[in-house]
PDB file of C-alpha atoms in Angstrom:
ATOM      1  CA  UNK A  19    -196.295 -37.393  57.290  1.00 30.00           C
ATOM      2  CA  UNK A  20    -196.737 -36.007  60.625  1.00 38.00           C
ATOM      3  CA  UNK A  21    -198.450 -32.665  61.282  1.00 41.00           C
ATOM      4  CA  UNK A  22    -197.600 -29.752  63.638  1.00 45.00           C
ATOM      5  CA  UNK A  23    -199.293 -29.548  66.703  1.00 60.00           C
ATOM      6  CA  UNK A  24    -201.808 -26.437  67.357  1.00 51.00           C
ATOM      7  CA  UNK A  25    -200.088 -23.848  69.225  1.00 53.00           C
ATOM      8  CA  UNK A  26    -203.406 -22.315  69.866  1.00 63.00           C
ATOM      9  CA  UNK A  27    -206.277 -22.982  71.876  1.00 71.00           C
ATOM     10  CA  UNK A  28    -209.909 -23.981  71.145  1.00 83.00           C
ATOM     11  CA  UNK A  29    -213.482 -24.135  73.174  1.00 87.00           C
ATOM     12  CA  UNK A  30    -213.502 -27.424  72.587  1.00 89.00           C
ATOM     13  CA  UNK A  31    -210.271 -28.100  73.863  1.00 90.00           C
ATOM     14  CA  UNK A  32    -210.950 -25.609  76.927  1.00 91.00           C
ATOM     15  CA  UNK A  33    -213.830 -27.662  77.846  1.00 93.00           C
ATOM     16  CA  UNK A  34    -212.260 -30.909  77.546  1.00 94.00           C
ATOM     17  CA  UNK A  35    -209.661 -29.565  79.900  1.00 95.00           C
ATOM     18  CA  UNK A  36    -211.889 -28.286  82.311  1.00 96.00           C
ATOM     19  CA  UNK A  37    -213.380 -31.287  82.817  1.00 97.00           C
ATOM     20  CA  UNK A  38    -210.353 -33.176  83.246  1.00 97.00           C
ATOM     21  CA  UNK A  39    -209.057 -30.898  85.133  1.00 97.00           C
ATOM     22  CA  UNK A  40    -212.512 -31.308  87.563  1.00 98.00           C
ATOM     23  CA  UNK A  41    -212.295 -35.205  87.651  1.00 98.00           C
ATOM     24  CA  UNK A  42    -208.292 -34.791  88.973  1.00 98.00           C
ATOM     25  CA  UNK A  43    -209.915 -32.297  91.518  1.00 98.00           C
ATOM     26  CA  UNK A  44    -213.110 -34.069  92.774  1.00 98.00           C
ATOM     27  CA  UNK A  45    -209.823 -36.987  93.594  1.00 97.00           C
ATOM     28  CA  UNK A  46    -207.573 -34.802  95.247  1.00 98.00           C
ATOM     29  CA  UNK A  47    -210.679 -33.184  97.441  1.00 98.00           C
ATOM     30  CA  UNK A  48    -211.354 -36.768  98.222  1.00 97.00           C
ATOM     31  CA  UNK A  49    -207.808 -36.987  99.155  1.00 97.00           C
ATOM     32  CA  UNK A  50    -207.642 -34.451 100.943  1.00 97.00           C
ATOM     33  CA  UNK A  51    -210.758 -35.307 103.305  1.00 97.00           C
ATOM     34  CA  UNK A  52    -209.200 -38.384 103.970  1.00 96.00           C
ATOM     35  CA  UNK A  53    -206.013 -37.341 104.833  1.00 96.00           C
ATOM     36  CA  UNK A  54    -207.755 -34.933 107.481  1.00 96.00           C
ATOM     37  CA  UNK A  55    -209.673 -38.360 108.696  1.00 96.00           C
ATOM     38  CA  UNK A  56    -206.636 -39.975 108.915  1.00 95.00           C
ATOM     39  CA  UNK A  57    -204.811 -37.326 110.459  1.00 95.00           C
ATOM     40  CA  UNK A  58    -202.071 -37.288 107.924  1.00 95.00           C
ATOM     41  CA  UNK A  59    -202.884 -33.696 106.227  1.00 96.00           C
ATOM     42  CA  UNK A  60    -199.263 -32.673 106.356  1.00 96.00           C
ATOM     43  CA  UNK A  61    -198.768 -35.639 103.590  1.00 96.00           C
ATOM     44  CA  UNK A  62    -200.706 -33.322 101.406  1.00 96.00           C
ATOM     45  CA  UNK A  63    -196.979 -31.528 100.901  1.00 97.00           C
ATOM     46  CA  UNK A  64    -195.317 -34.515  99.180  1.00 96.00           C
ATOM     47  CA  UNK A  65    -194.566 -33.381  95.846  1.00 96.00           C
ATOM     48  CA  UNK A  66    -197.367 -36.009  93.969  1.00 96.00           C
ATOM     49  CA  UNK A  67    -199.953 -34.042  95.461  1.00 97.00           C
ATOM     50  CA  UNK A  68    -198.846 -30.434  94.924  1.00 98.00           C
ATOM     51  CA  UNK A  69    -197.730 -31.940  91.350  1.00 98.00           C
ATOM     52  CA  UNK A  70    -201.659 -32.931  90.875  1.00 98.00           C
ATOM     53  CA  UNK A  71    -202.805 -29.697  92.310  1.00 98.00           C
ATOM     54  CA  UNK A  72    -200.387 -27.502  89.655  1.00 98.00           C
ATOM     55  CA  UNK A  73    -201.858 -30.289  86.703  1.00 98.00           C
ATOM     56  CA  UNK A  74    -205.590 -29.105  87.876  1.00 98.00           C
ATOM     57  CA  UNK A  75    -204.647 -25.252  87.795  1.00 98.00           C
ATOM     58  CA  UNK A  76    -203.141 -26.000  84.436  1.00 98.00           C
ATOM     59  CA  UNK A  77    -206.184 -27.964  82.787  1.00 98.00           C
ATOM     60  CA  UNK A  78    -208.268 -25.339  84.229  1.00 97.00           C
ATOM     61  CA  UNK A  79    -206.404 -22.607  82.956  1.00 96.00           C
ATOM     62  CA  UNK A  80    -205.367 -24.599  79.359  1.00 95.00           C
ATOM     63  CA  UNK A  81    -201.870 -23.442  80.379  1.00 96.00           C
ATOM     64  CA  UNK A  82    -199.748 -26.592  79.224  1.00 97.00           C
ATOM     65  CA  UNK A  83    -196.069 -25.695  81.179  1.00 98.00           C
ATOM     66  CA  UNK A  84    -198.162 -26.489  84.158  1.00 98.00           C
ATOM     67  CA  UNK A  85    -199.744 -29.326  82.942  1.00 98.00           C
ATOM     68  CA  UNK A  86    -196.278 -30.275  81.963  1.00 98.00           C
ATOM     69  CA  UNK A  87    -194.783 -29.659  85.100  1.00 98.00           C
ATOM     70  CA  UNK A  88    -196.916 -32.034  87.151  1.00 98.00           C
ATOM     71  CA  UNK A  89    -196.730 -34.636  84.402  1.00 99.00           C
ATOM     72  CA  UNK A  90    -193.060 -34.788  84.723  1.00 98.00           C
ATOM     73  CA  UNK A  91    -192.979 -34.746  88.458  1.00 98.00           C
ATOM     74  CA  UNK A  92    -195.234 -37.599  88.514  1.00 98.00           C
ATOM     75  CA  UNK A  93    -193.590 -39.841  86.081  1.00 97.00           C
ATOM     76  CA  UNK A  94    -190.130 -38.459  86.754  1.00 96.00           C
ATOM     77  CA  UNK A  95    -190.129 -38.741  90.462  1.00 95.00           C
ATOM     78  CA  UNK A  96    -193.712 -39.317  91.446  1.00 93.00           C
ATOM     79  CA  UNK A  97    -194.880 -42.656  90.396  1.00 94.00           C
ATOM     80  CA  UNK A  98    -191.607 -44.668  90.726  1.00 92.00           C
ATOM     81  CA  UNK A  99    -191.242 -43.563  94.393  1.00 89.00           C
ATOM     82  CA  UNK A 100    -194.952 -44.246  94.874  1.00 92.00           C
ATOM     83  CA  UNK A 101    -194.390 -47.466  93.318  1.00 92.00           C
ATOM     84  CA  UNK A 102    -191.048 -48.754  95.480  1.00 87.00           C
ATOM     85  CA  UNK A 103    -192.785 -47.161  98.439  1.00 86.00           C
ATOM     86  CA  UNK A 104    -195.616 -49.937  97.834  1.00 92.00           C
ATOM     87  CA  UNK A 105    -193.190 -52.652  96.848  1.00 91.00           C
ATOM     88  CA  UNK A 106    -191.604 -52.036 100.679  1.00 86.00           C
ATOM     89  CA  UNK A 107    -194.183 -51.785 102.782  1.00 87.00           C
ATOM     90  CA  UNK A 108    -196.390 -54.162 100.760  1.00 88.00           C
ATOM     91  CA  UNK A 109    -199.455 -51.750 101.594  1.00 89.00           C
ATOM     92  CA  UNK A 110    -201.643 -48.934  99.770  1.00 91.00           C
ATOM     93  CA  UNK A 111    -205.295 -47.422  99.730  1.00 91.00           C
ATOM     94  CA  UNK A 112    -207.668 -47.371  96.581  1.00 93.00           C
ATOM     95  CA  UNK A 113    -207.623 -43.593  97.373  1.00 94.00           C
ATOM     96  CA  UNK A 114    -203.564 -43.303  96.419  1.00 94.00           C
ATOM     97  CA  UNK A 115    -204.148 -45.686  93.571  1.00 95.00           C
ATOM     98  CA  UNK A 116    -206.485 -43.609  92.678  1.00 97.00           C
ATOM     99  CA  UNK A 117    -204.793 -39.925  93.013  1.00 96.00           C
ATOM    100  CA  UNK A 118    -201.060 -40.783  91.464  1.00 96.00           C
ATOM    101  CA  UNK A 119    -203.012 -42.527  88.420  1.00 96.00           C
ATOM    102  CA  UNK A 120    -205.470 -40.018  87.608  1.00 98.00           C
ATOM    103  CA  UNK A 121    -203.549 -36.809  87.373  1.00 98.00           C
ATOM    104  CA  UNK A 122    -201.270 -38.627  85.168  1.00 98.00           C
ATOM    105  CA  UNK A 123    -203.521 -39.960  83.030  1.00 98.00           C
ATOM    106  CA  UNK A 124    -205.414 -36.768  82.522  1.00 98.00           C
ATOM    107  CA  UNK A 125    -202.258 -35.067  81.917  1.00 98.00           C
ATOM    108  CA  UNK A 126    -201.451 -37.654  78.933  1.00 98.00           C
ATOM    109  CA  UNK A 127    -204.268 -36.866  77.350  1.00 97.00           C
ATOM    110  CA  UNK A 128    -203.841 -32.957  77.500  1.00 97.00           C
ATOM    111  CA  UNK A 129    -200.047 -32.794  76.435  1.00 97.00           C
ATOM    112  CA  UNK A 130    -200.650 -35.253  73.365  1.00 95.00           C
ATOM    113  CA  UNK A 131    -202.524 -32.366  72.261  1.00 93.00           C
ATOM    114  CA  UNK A 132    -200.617 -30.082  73.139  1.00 95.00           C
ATOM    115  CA  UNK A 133    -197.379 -31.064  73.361  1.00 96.00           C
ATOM    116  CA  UNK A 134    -194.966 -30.673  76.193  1.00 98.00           C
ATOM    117  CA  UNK A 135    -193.461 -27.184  76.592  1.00 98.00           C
ATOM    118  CA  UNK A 136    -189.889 -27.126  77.424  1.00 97.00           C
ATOM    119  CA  UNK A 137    -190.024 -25.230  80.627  1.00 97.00           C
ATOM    120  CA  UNK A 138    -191.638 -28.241  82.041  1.00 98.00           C
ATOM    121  CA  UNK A 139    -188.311 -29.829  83.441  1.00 98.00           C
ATOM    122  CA  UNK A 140    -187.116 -26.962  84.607  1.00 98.00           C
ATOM    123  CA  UNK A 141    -190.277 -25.931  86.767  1.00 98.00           C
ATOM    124  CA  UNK A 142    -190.460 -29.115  87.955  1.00 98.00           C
ATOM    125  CA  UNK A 143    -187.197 -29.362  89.364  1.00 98.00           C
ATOM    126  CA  UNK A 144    -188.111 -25.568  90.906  1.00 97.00           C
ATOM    127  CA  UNK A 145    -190.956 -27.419  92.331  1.00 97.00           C
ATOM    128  CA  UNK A 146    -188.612 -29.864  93.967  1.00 95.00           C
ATOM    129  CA  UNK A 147    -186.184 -26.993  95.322  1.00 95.00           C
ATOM    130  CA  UNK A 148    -188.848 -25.320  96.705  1.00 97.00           C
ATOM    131  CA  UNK A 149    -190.554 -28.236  98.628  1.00 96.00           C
ATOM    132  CA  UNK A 150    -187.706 -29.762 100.292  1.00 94.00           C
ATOM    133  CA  UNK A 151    -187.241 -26.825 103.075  1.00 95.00           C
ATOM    134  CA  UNK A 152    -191.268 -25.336 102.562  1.00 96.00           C
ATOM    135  CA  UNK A 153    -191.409 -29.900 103.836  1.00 96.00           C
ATOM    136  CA  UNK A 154    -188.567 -29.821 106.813  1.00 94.00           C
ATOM    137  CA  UNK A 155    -190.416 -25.983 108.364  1.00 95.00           C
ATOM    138  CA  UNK A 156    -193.802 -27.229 108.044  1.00 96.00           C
ATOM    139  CA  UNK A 157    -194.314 -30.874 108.692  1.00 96.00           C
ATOM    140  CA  UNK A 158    -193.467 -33.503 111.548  1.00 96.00           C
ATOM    141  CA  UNK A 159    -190.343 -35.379 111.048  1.00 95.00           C
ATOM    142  CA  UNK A 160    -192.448 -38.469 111.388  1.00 94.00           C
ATOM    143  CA  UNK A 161    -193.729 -38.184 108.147  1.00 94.00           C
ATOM    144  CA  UNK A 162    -190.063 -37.498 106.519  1.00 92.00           C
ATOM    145  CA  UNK A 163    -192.575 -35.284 103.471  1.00 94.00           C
ATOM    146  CA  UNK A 164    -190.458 -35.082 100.929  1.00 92.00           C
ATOM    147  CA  UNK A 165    -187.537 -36.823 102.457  1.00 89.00           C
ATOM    148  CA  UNK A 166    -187.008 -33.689 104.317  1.00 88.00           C
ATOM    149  CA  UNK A 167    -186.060 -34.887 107.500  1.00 89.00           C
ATOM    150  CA  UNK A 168    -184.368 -38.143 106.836  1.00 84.00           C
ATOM    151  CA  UNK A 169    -182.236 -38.579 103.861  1.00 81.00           C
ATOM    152  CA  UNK A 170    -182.018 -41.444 101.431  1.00 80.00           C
ATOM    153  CA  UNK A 171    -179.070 -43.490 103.324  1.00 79.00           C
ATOM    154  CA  UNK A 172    -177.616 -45.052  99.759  1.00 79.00           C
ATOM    155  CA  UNK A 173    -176.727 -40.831  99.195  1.00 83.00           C
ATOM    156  CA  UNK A 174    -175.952 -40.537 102.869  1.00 79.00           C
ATOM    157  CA  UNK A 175    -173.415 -43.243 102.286  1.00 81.00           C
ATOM    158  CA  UNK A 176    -171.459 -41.083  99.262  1.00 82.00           C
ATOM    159  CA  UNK A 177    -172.298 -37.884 100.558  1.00 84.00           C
ATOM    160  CA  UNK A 178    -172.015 -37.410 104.503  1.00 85.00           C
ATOM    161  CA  UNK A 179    -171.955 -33.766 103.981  1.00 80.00           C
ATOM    162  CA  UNK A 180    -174.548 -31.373 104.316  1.00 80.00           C
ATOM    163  CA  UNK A 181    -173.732 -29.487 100.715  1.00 84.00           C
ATOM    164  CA  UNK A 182    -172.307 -32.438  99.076  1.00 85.00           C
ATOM    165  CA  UNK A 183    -175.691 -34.561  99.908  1.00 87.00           C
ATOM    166  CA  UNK A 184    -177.739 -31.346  98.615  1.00 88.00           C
ATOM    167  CA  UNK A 185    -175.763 -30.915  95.588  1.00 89.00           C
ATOM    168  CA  UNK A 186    -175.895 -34.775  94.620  1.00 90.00           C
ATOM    169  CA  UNK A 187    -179.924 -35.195  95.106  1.00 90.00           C
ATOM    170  CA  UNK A 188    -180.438 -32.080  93.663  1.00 92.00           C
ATOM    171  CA  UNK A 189    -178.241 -33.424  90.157  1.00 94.00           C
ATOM    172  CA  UNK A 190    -180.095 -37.181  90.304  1.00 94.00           C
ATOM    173  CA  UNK A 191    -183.539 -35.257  90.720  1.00 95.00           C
ATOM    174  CA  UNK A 192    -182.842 -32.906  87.726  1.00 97.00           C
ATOM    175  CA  UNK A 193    -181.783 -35.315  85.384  1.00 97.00           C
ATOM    176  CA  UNK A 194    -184.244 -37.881  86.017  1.00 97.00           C
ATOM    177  CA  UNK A 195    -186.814 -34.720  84.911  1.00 98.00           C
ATOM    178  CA  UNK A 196    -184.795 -33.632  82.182  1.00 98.00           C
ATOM    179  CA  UNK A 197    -184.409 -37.668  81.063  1.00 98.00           C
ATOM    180  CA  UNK A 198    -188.690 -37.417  81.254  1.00 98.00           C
ATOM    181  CA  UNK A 199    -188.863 -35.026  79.167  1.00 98.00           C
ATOM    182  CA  UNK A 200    -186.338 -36.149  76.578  1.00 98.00           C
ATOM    183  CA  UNK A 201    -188.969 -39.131  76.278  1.00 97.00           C
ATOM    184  CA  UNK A 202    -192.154 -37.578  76.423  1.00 97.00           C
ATOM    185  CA  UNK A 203    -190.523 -34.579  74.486  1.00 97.00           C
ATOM    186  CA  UNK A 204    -190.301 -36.786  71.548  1.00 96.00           C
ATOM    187  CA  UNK A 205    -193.480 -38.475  72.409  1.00 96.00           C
ATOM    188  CA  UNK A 206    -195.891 -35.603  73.113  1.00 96.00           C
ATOM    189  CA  UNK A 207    -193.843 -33.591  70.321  1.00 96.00           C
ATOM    190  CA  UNK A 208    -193.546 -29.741  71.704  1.00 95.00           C
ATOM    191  CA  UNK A 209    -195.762 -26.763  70.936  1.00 92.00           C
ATOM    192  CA  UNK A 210    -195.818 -25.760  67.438  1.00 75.00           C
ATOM    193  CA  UNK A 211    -193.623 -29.035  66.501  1.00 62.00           C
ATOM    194  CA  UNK A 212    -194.697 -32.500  65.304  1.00 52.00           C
ATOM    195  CA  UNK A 213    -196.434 -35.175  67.446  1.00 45.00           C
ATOM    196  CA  UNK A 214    -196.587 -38.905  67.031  1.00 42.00           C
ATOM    197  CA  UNK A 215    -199.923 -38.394  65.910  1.00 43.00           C
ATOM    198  CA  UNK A 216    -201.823 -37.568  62.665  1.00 40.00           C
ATOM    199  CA  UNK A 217    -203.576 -34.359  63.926  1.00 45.00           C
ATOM    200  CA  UNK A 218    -204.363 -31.565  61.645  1.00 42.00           C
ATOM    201  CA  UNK A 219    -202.956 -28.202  62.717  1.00 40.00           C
ATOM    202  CA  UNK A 220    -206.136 -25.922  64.005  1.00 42.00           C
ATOM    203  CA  UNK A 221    -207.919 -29.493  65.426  1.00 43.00           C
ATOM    204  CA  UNK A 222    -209.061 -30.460  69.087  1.00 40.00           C
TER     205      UNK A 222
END
């Protein structure tokens, strides 16, 4: 028989947190560093990377809709698009291995403990409305952040129009995070409801 999951916290969950959260930050300072080598900081704005930056503030905090958030974004959106971005150019660093694994492990291991709260989707799709123009204002066209500047042409082919185009990403983007969290819903279990796990209620 399956057990709840804790809805409170616990030191010893706190601390395990903390230093997750501090391994997916010593990676995304890394990152970062590099990307200012490289001169490619405004990359920093793709949503991966503010996704892994809202998973730290949430393992540091123990605040799981924000750990939930960026774990969505990243397996939602995140990791496929990192992966068919490889699969094209047939190129990557050990550095972006390195910072669209991470985060989403460390995640994992926080929301199978916690479960995932059902705001997740829903800020994570926020997320998304609030990058695309924060991307197209702030960063060269050259780097297309976010697809802000040049849109996907299999949508451009449906949806010539401005609104139309919006509308239509916009729906794919929030049901592939909604269709996330149906899974790891069910997976994780959600706060206060039953996990996959055997994991006494009050444990860490």
């Amino acid at each position: 028989m399956k057990a709840a999951l804790a809805t409170g916290s616990s030191p010893r969950r706190q601390l395990r947190n903390a230093w997750l959260g501090l391994a997916v930050l010593s990676a995304m300072v890394l990152h970062t560093y590099l990307k200012w080598r490289w001169g490619t900081l405004p990359e920093l704005l793709w949503g991966c990377n503010v996704a892994s930056f809202v998973i730290v503030m949430g393992l540091f905090l123990d605040h799981p809709a924000m750990v939930g958030t960026g774990f969505l974004w990243h397996v939602g959106v995140g990791e496929p698009g990192y992966v068919f971005g490889v699969i094209q150019t047939g190129h990557t660093t050990w550095v972006s291995v390195l910072v669209h694994s991470l985060p989403t492990v460390a995640a994992f291991l926080s929301l199978r403990r916690t479960g995932l709260p059902r705001p997740s989707p829903w800020l994570a799709f926020l997320l998304f409305v609030a990058l695309v123009p924060i991307s197209h204002y702030l960063t060269p066209a050259r780097f297309n952040v976010n697809l802000a500047h040049e849109r996907l042409w299999v949508l451009q082919r449906h949806f010539p129009g401005n609104w139309d185009y919006r509308f239509a990403f916009s729906a794919i983007m929030l049901a592939i995070l909604l269709l996330a969290d149906w899974g790891f819903g069910a997976w994780f279990g959600r706060p206060g409801g039953k996990p996959d796990s055997l994991k006494p209620v009050g444990s860490a």
